[in-house]
Protein backbone atom coordinates (compact mmCIF):
# COMPACT_ATOMS: atom_id res chain seq x y z
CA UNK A 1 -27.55 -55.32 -118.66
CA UNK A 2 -27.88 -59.21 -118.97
CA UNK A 3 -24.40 -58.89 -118.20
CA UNK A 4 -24.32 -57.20 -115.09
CA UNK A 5 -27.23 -59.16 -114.21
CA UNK A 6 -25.80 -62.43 -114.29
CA UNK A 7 -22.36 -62.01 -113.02
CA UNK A 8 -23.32 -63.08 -109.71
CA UNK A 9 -19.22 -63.14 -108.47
CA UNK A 10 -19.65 -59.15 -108.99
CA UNK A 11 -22.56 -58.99 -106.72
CA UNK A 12 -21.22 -58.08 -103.60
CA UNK A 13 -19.37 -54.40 -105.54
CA UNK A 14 -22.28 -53.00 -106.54
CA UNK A 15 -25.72 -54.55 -105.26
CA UNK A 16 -26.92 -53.30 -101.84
CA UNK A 17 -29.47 -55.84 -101.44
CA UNK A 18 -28.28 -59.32 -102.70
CA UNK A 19 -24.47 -59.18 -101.12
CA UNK A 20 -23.58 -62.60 -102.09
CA UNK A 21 -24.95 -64.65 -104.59
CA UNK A 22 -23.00 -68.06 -105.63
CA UNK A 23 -23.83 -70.64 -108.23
CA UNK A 24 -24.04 -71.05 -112.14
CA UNK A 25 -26.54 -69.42 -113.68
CA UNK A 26 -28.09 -72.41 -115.24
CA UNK A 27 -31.49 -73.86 -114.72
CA UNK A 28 -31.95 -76.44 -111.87
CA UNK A 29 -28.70 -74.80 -110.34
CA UNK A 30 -29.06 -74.00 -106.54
CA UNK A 31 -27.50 -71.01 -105.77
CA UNK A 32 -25.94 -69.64 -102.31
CA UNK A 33 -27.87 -65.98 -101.66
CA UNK A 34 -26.91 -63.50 -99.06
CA UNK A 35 -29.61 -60.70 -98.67
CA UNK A 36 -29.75 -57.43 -96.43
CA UNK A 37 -33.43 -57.55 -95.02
CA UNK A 38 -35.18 -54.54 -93.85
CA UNK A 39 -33.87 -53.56 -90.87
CA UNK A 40 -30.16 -54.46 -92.00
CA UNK A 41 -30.42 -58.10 -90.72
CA UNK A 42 -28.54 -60.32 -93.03
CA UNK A 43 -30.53 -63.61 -94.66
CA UNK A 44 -29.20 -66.33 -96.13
CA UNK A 45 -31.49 -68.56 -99.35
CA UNK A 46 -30.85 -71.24 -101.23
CA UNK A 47 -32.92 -70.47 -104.49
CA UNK A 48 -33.36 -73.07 -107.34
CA UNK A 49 -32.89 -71.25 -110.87
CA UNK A 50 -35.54 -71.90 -112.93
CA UNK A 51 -35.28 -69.97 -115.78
CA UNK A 52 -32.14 -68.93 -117.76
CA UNK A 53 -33.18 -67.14 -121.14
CA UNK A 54 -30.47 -64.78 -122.52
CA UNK A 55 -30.49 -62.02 -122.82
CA UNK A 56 -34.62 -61.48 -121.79
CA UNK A 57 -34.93 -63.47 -118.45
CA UNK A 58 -33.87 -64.83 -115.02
CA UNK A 59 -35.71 -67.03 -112.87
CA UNK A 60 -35.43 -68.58 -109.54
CA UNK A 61 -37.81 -70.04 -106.50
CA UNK A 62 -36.87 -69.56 -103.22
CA UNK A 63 -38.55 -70.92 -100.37
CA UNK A 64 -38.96 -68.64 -97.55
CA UNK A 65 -39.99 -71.21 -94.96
CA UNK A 66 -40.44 -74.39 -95.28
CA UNK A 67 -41.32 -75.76 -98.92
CA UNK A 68 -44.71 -75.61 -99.52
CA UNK A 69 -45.65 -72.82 -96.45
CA UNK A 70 -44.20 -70.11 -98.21
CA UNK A 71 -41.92 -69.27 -101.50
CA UNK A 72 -41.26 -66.57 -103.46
CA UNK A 73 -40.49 -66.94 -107.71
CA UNK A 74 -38.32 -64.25 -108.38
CA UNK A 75 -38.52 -63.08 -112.09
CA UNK A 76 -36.27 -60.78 -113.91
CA UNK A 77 -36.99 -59.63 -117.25
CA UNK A 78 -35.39 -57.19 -119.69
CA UNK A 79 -37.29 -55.85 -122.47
CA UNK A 80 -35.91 -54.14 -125.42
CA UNK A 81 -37.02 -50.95 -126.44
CA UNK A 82 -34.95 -49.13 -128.52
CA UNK A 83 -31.04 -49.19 -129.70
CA UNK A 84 -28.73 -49.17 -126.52
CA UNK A 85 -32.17 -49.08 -124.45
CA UNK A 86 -33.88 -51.65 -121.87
CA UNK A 87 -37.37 -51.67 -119.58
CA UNK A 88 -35.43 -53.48 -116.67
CA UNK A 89 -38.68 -55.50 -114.55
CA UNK A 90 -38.13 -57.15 -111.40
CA UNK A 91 -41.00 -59.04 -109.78
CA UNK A 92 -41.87 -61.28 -107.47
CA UNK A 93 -44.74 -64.03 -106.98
CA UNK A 94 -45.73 -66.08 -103.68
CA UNK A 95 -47.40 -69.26 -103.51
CA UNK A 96 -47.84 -71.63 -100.35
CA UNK A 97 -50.11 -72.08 -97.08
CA UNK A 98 -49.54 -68.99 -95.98
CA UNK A 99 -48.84 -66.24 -99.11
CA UNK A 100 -52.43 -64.86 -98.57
CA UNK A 101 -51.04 -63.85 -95.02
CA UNK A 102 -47.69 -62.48 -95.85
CA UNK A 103 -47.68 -61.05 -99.23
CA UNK A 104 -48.20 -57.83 -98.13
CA UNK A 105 -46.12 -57.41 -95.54
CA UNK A 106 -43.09 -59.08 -97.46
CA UNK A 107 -43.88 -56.72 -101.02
CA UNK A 108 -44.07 -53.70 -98.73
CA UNK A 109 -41.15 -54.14 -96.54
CA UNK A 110 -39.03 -55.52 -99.86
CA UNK A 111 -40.02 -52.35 -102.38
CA UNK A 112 -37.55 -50.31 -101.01
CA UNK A 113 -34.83 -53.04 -101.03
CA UNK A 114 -36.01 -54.00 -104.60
CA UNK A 115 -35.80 -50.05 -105.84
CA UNK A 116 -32.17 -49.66 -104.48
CA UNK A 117 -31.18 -52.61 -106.28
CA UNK A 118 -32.49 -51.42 -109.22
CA UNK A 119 -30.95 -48.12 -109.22
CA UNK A 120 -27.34 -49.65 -108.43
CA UNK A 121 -27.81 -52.21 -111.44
CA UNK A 122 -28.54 -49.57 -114.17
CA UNK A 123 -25.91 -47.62 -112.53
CA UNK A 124 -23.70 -50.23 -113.20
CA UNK A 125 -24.67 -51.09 -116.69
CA UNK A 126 -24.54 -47.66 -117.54
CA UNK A 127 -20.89 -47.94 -116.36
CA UNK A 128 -21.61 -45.19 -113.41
CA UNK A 129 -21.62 -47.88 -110.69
């Protein structure tokens, strides 16, 4: 899965949410993101990676307005749990002026985008997708 996870060149065949994603996956890297927000309307980030911990974790900060109104650390973690068998975790944490005020909104209207990528990428490690 750590695999799939971090070829970011492959992005745009199989993941339905981040379309693009450009930049070595190393931390302090900035990386060139392409996302499909709710509604279909395309959005374009420039995350910092953060963390880079094969094959367990992936780590990057993205601010979603200016620096310091409103970012979102984006964590991905894989957890072993038995021979050939992962816990796949994908979560996200705000900080800045104004997370108290759009946390919810941005979780809720996310999940869905978040679930479909998750499906696609164990799709695709599973060599269905």
């Amino acid at each position: 899965m750590w695999e799939v996870l971090t070829d970011f060149a492959a992005y745009s065949a199989w993941n339905p949410f981040v379309t693009r994603l450009v930049g070595p996956v190393e931390p302090g890297a900035r990386l060139e993101m392409r996302l499909v927000q709710p509604g279909g309307i395309p959005g374009n980030f420039r995350p910092t990676v953060l963390v880079v911990a094969p094959p367990s974790e992936l780590r990057w900060l993205s601010p979603l307005l200016p620096r310091g109104l409103f970012n979102g650390e984006h964590r991905f973690a894989i957890e072993p749990l038995a021979p050939g068998q992962v816990r796949f975790l994908q979560e996200e944490r705000f900080s800045g002026l104004f997370a108290p005020l759009l946390h919810g909104l941005v979780t809720e209207l996310g999940r869905p985008k978040f679930d479909a990528m998750n499906r696609a990428l164990k799709a695709r490690a599973e060599g269905k997708g």
